[in-house]
PDB file of C-alpha atoms in Angstrom:
ATOM      1  CA  MET A   1      89.667 -19.632 -28.668  1.00 95.00           C
ATOM      2  CA  ILE A   2      89.815 -20.765 -24.997  1.00 98.00           C
ATOM      3  CA  ARG A   3      88.834 -18.098 -22.702  1.00 98.00           C
ATOM      4  CA  LYS A   4      89.408 -19.284 -19.284  1.00 98.00           C
ATOM      5  CA  ILE A   5      91.132 -22.642 -17.697  1.00 98.00           C
ATOM      6  CA  VAL A   6      90.003 -23.714 -14.234  1.00 98.00           C
ATOM      7  CA  THR A   7      90.812 -26.588 -11.905  1.00 98.00           C
ATOM      8  CA  PHE A   8      88.807 -28.257  -9.044  1.00 98.00           C
ATOM      9  CA  VAL A   9      89.982 -30.539  -6.227  1.00 96.00           C
ATOM     10  CA  ASP A  10      87.893 -32.687  -3.891  1.00 94.00           C
ATOM     11  CA  GLU A  11      89.436 -34.372  -1.081  1.00 93.00           C
ATOM     12  CA  ILE A  12      87.434 -35.998   1.318  1.00 93.00           C
ATOM     13  CA  ARG A  13      88.634 -36.782   4.488  1.00 94.00           C
ATOM     14  CA  VAL A  14      85.677 -37.786   6.696  1.00 96.00           C
ATOM     15  CA  GLU A  15      82.534 -39.313   5.626  1.00 93.00           C
ATOM     16  CA  GLY A  16      79.615 -40.648   7.724  1.00 93.00           C
ATOM     17  CA  GLY A  17      81.810 -39.331  10.829  1.00 96.00           C
ATOM     18  CA  ARG A  18      84.410 -41.603   9.914  1.00 95.00           C
ATOM     19  CA  GLU A  19      87.776 -41.216   8.907  1.00 96.00           C
ATOM     20  CA  VAL A  20      88.609 -42.110   5.223  1.00 92.00           C
ATOM     21  CA  ASN A  21      92.241 -43.232   5.034  1.00 89.00           C
ATOM     22  CA  PRO A  22      93.755 -42.385   2.526  1.00 85.00           C
ATOM     23  CA  PRO A  23      91.408 -39.555   1.701  1.00 87.00           C
ATOM     24  CA  TYR A  24      89.336 -39.613  -1.403  1.00 88.00           C
ATOM     25  CA  ARG A  25      90.912 -37.148  -4.143  1.00 91.00           C
ATOM     26  CA  ALA A  26      89.340 -36.240  -7.529  1.00 94.00           C
ATOM     27  CA  ALA A  27      90.144 -33.378  -9.484  1.00 96.00           C
ATOM     28  CA  ALA A  28      88.919 -31.649 -12.637  1.00 98.00           C
ATOM     29  CA  ALA A  29      89.904 -29.336 -14.967  1.00 98.00           C
ATOM     30  CA  ALA A  30      87.927 -27.048 -17.256  1.00 98.00           C
ATOM     31  CA  ALA A  31      88.255 -24.821 -20.371  1.00 98.00           C
ATOM     32  CA  ILE A  32      85.685 -22.310 -21.694  1.00 98.00           C
ATOM     33  CA  ILE A  33      85.949 -21.990 -25.222  1.00 98.00           C
ATOM     34  CA  SER A  34      84.192 -20.028 -28.026  1.00 98.00           C
ATOM     35  CA  ASN A  35      81.513 -21.807 -29.665  1.00 98.00           C
ATOM     36  CA  PRO A  36      81.473 -20.664 -33.594  1.00 97.00           C
ATOM     37  CA  PHE A  37      78.307 -22.594 -34.194  1.00 98.00           C
ATOM     38  CA  ALA A  38      76.478 -20.826 -31.458  1.00 98.00           C
ATOM     39  CA  GLY A  39      72.994 -19.396 -32.659  1.00 97.00           C
ATOM     40  CA  ARG A  40      72.907 -21.450 -36.071  1.00 96.00           C
ATOM     41  CA  TYR A  41      72.519 -25.049 -37.322  1.00 97.00           C
ATOM     42  CA  VAL A  42      75.358 -26.346 -38.876  1.00 96.00           C
ATOM     43  CA  ASP A  43      75.088 -30.085 -40.542  1.00 95.00           C
ATOM     44  CA  GLN A  44      78.639 -31.192 -40.031  1.00 96.00           C
ATOM     45  CA  LEU A  45      80.484 -30.425 -36.607  1.00 97.00           C
ATOM     46  CA  VAL A  46      84.010 -32.053 -37.515  1.00 96.00           C
ATOM     47  CA  GLU A  47      85.447 -28.594 -37.306  1.00 95.00           C
ATOM     48  CA  LEU A  48      84.786 -28.627 -33.326  1.00 96.00           C
ATOM     49  CA  ARG A  49      86.720 -31.589 -33.005  1.00 96.00           C
ATOM     50  CA  LYS A  50      89.683 -30.652 -35.287  1.00 97.00           C
ATOM     51  CA  GLU A  51      89.707 -27.346 -33.446  1.00 97.00           C
ATOM     52  CA  TYR A  52      89.504 -28.372 -29.846  1.00 98.00           C
ATOM     53  CA  SER A  53      89.315 -31.993 -29.315  1.00 98.00           C
ATOM     54  CA  LYS A  54      92.985 -32.979 -29.037  1.00 98.00           C
ATOM     55  CA  ILE A  55      94.333 -29.878 -27.888  1.00 98.00           C
ATOM     56  CA  LEU A  56      91.929 -29.794 -24.884  1.00 98.00           C
ATOM     57  CA  ALA A  57      92.717 -33.556 -23.706  1.00 98.00           C
ATOM     58  CA  GLU A  58      96.119 -32.582 -23.750  1.00 98.00           C
ATOM     59  CA  LEU A  59      95.771 -29.245 -21.621  1.00 98.00           C
ATOM     60  CA  LEU A  60      93.208 -30.701 -19.217  1.00 98.00           C
ATOM     61  CA  VAL A  61      94.199 -33.964 -18.244  1.00 96.00           C
ATOM     62  CA  PRO A  62      97.879 -33.217 -17.242  1.00 95.00           C
ATOM     63  CA  ARG A  63      96.509 -29.966 -15.264  1.00 96.00           C
ATOM     64  CA  ALA A  64      93.833 -32.453 -13.363  1.00 96.00           C
ATOM     65  CA  LEU A  65      96.860 -34.664 -12.556  1.00 92.00           C
ATOM     66  CA  HIS A  66      98.872 -31.833 -11.238  1.00 92.00           C
ATOM     67  CA  ALA A  67      95.810 -30.653  -9.336  1.00 93.00           C
ATOM     68  CA  ILE A  68      95.329 -33.790  -7.435  1.00 89.00           C
ATOM     69  CA  GLY A  69      99.194 -34.004  -6.629  1.00 84.00           C
ATOM     70  CA  PHE A  70     100.763 -36.313  -9.255  1.00 72.00           C
ATOM     71  CA  GLU A  71     103.047 -35.887 -12.482  1.00 61.00           C
ATOM     72  CA  LEU A  72     102.543 -37.855 -15.294  1.00 55.00           C
ATOM     73  CA  GLU A  73     105.197 -40.545 -14.185  1.00 56.00           C
ATOM     74  CA  ASP A  74     103.328 -40.920 -10.814  1.00 59.00           C
ATOM     75  CA  LEU A  75     100.000 -42.189 -12.503  1.00 59.00           C
ATOM     76  CA  ASP A  76      97.687 -44.438 -10.230  1.00 74.00           C
ATOM     77  CA  VAL A  77      94.555 -42.621 -11.672  1.00 83.00           C
ATOM     78  CA  ALA A  78      91.773 -45.075 -10.638  1.00 86.00           C
ATOM     79  CA  CYS A  79      88.896 -43.358 -12.338  1.00 91.00           C
ATOM     80  CA  PHE A  80      88.119 -40.913 -15.296  1.00 94.00           C
ATOM     81  CA  GLY A  81      85.414 -38.647 -16.920  1.00 96.00           C
ATOM     82  CA  LYS A  82      84.541 -36.370 -19.188  1.00 98.00           C
ATOM     83  CA  ALA A  83      81.591 -33.512 -19.538  1.00 98.00           C
ATOM     84  CA  ALA A  84      80.558 -30.780 -21.562  1.00 98.00           C
ATOM     85  CA  LEU A  85      78.368 -27.595 -20.675  1.00 98.00           C
ATOM     86  CA  VAL A  86      77.026 -25.568 -23.643  1.00 98.00           C
ATOM     87  CA  GLY A  87      75.868 -22.326 -23.502  1.00 98.00           C
ATOM     88  CA  ILE A  88      72.415 -21.087 -24.382  1.00 98.00           C
ATOM     89  CA  ASN A  89      73.029 -20.128 -27.722  1.00 98.00           C
ATOM     90  CA  GLY A  90      74.649 -23.630 -28.647  1.00 98.00           C
ATOM     91  CA  GLU A  91      73.344 -27.048 -29.050  1.00 98.00           C
ATOM     92  CA  ILE A  92      74.107 -29.849 -26.855  1.00 98.00           C
ATOM     93  CA  GLU A  93      75.725 -31.821 -29.813  1.00 98.00           C
ATOM     94  CA  HIS A  94      78.336 -29.154 -30.077  1.00 98.00           C
ATOM     95  CA  GLY A  95      79.728 -30.263 -27.018  1.00 98.00           C
ATOM     96  CA  SER A  96      79.212 -33.855 -27.881  1.00 98.00           C
ATOM     97  CA  ALA A  97      81.303 -33.525 -30.847  1.00 98.00           C
ATOM     98  CA  ILE A  98      84.249 -32.200 -29.026  1.00 98.00           C
ATOM     99  CA  ILE A  99      84.398 -34.819 -26.204  1.00 98.00           C
ATOM    100  CA  HIS A 100      83.045 -37.791 -28.136  1.00 97.00           C
ATOM    101  CA  ASN A 101      85.718 -38.816 -30.230  1.00 96.00           C
ATOM    102  CA  MET A 102      89.123 -40.742 -30.399  1.00 96.00           C
ATOM    103  CA  ASP A 103      90.977 -37.167 -30.667  1.00 97.00           C
ATOM    104  CA  PHE A 104      89.369 -36.479 -27.118  1.00 98.00           C
ATOM    105  CA  GLY A 105      89.024 -39.845 -25.695  1.00 96.00           C
ATOM    106  CA  GLY A 106      92.064 -41.487 -27.242  1.00 96.00           C
ATOM    107  CA  THR A 107      94.352 -38.687 -25.792  1.00 97.00           C
ATOM    108  CA  VAL A 108      93.028 -38.975 -22.435  1.00 96.00           C
ATOM    109  CA  ARG A 109      93.824 -42.710 -22.245  1.00 94.00           C
ATOM    110  CA  ASP A 110      96.958 -41.896 -23.861  1.00 94.00           C
ATOM    111  CA  ILE A 111      97.905 -39.449 -21.212  1.00 93.00           C
ATOM    112  CA  LEU A 112      96.593 -41.757 -18.090  1.00 91.00           C
ATOM    113  CA  GLY A 113      98.134 -45.209 -19.332  1.00 89.00           C
ATOM    114  CA  GLY A 114      95.305 -46.773 -20.877  1.00 88.00           C
ATOM    115  CA  GLY A 115      91.966 -47.873 -19.962  1.00 86.00           C
ATOM    116  CA  ASP A 116      89.654 -50.423 -21.254  1.00 84.00           C
ATOM    117  CA  ALA A 117      86.358 -48.758 -19.920  1.00 88.00           C
ATOM    118  CA  MET A 118      84.262 -46.504 -21.876  1.00 90.00           C
ATOM    119  CA  ILE A 119      85.217 -42.799 -20.483  1.00 94.00           C
ATOM    120  CA  PRO A 120      81.626 -41.970 -18.854  1.00 94.00           C
ATOM    121  CA  SER A 121      80.340 -38.631 -19.763  1.00 96.00           C
ATOM    122  CA  ALA A 122      77.668 -35.774 -19.514  1.00 97.00           C
ATOM    123  CA  GLU A 123      76.523 -33.224 -21.739  1.00 98.00           C
ATOM    124  CA  LYS A 124      73.960 -30.346 -21.185  1.00 98.00           C
ATOM    125  CA  ARG A 125      72.889 -26.666 -22.079  1.00 98.00           C
ATOM    126  CA  GLY A 126      73.130 -24.262 -19.392  1.00 98.00           C
ATOM    127  CA  ALA A 127      73.838 -20.506 -18.461  1.00 98.00           C
ATOM    128  CA  PRO A 128      76.562 -19.080 -16.752  1.00 98.00           C
ATOM    129  CA  GLY A 129      77.237 -20.626 -13.217  1.00 98.00           C
ATOM    130  CA  ALA A 130      75.254 -23.597 -14.043  1.00 98.00           C
ATOM    131  CA  THR A 131      76.357 -26.733 -12.188  1.00 98.00           C
ATOM    132  CA  LEU A 132      78.169 -29.869 -14.242  1.00 98.00           C
ATOM    133  CA  ASP A 133      78.295 -33.223 -12.789  1.00 98.00           C
ATOM    134  CA  ILE A 134      81.305 -35.078 -13.925  1.00 98.00           C
ATOM    135  CA  PRO A 135      80.416 -38.996 -13.606  1.00 96.00           C
ATOM    136  CA  LEU A 136      83.956 -40.886 -12.604  1.00 94.00           C
ATOM    137  CA  LYS A 137      84.067 -44.375 -13.353  1.00 92.00           C
ATOM    138  CA  ASN A 138      86.681 -47.132 -13.071  1.00 89.00           C
ATOM    139  CA  ARG A 139      89.215 -46.532 -16.149  1.00 88.00           C
ATOM    140  CA  HIS A 140      89.770 -50.467 -16.449  1.00 85.00           C
ATOM    141  CA  ASP A 141      86.349 -52.097 -15.069  1.00 79.00           C
ATOM    142  CA  ALA A 142      83.196 -50.110 -15.651  1.00 65.00           C
ATOM    143  CA  SER A 143      81.057 -52.667 -13.750  1.00 71.00           C
ATOM    144  CA  ARG A 144      82.595 -52.092 -10.497  1.00 62.00           C
ATOM    145  CA  ALA A 145      80.106 -50.167  -8.622  1.00 60.00           C
ATOM    146  CA  ALA A 146      82.402 -49.097  -5.778  1.00 55.00           C
ATOM    147  CA  TYR A 147      84.461 -46.797  -8.250  1.00 69.00           C
ATOM    148  CA  HIS A 148      81.125 -45.005  -9.425  1.00 81.00           C
ATOM    149  CA  GLN A 149      81.256 -41.226  -8.295  1.00 88.00           C
ATOM    150  CA  THR A 150      80.213 -37.883  -9.427  1.00 93.00           C
ATOM    151  CA  MET A 151      82.196 -34.592  -9.117  1.00 96.00           C
ATOM    152  CA  GLU A 152      80.200 -31.323  -9.365  1.00 97.00           C
ATOM    153  CA  ILE A 153      81.836 -28.387 -10.763  1.00 98.00           C
ATOM    154  CA  ARG A 154      80.502 -24.736 -11.255  1.00 98.00           C
ATOM    155  CA  VAL A 155      82.121 -21.711 -13.089  1.00 98.00           C
ATOM    156  CA  PRO A 156      80.416 -18.580 -12.088  1.00 97.00           C
ATOM    157  CA  ASP A 157      81.141 -16.703 -15.235  1.00 98.00           C
ATOM    158  CA  GLY A 158      80.785 -19.344 -17.874  1.00 97.00           C
ATOM    159  CA  PRO A 159      79.820 -20.659 -20.246  1.00 98.00           C
ATOM    160  CA  GLY A 160      78.581 -17.506 -21.745  1.00 98.00           C
ATOM    161  CA  ALA A 161      75.999 -17.824 -24.087  1.00 98.00           C
ATOM    162  CA  ASP A 162      78.277 -18.250 -27.171  1.00 98.00           C
ATOM    163  CA  GLU A 163      80.474 -20.379 -25.252  1.00 98.00           C
ATOM    164  CA  ILE A 164      81.182 -24.169 -24.099  1.00 98.00           C
ATOM    165  CA  LEU A 165      82.728 -25.550 -20.873  1.00 98.00           C
ATOM    166  CA  ILE A 166      84.862 -28.816 -21.673  1.00 98.00           C
ATOM    167  CA  ALA A 167      86.040 -30.662 -18.624  1.00 98.00           C
ATOM    168  CA  ALA A 168      88.084 -33.726 -17.758  1.00 98.00           C
ATOM    169  CA  GLY A 169      87.891 -35.457 -14.491  1.00 97.00           C
ATOM    170  CA  ILE A 170      90.172 -38.070 -12.460  1.00 95.00           C
ATOM    171  CA  ALA A 171      90.035 -39.711  -9.117  1.00 92.00           C
ATOM    172  CA  ILE A 172      92.883 -41.619  -7.305  1.00 86.00           C
ATOM    173  CA  GLY A 173      90.762 -43.970  -5.219  1.00 78.00           C
ATOM    174  CA  THR A 174      87.064 -45.204  -4.850  1.00 77.00           C
ATOM    175  CA  ARG A 175      84.790 -43.117  -3.097  1.00 82.00           C
ATOM    176  CA  PRO A 176      84.640 -43.306   0.906  1.00 85.00           C
ATOM    177  CA  HIS A 177      83.717 -46.188   2.385  1.00 80.00           C
ATOM    178  CA  PRO A 178      82.452 -48.235  -0.789  1.00 79.00           C
ATOM    179  CA  GLY A 179      80.317 -51.367  -1.010  1.00 72.00           C
ATOM    180  CA  ARG A 180      78.121 -51.523   2.107  1.00 69.00           C
ATOM    181  CA  GLY A 181      75.056 -51.146   0.275  1.00 68.00           C
ATOM    182  CA  ILE A 182      75.961 -53.748  -2.415  1.00 62.00           C
ATOM    183  CA  THR A 183      74.720 -57.248  -1.812  1.00 55.00           C
ATOM    184  CA  ASP A 184      75.105 -59.377  -5.074  1.00 53.00           C
TER     185      ASP A 184
END
């Protein structure tokens, strides 16, 4: 069951006292879902993947695109990322079971029109209101340092102890004023 969906937009117009032109824009969409395995050990977590992975990717990525100002036909997404925040009665592996498979990752790639790089991820356990960093990396070339950025999100009332927050993030450009510290 999906209890709540939230979206976040980060638009940076000035960084270091200098204008960012065009503005750096990143967006994330997150869903807070029930964790049927909270509070108990389960040998196989395939049920989580089957119940949530594809449907969450199909739900969250278009919402992030819309929040950032894109429709599916306007795609120019440079970066992507995914993350899971598991409530305190769950295991970190519960979130990982949802985001680390082709049902989630393959669907994200399909919606965005491809991407050769691995989708970066972060998983952790936390109480309601805990922050979650979504790593955003170039979807075509993970080695390009100028494209690495992190977006922080927080949902005050989630995840509850028996819930999981699953997030997908995107960015339409590089971080502001990139590459000044790279010498090789």
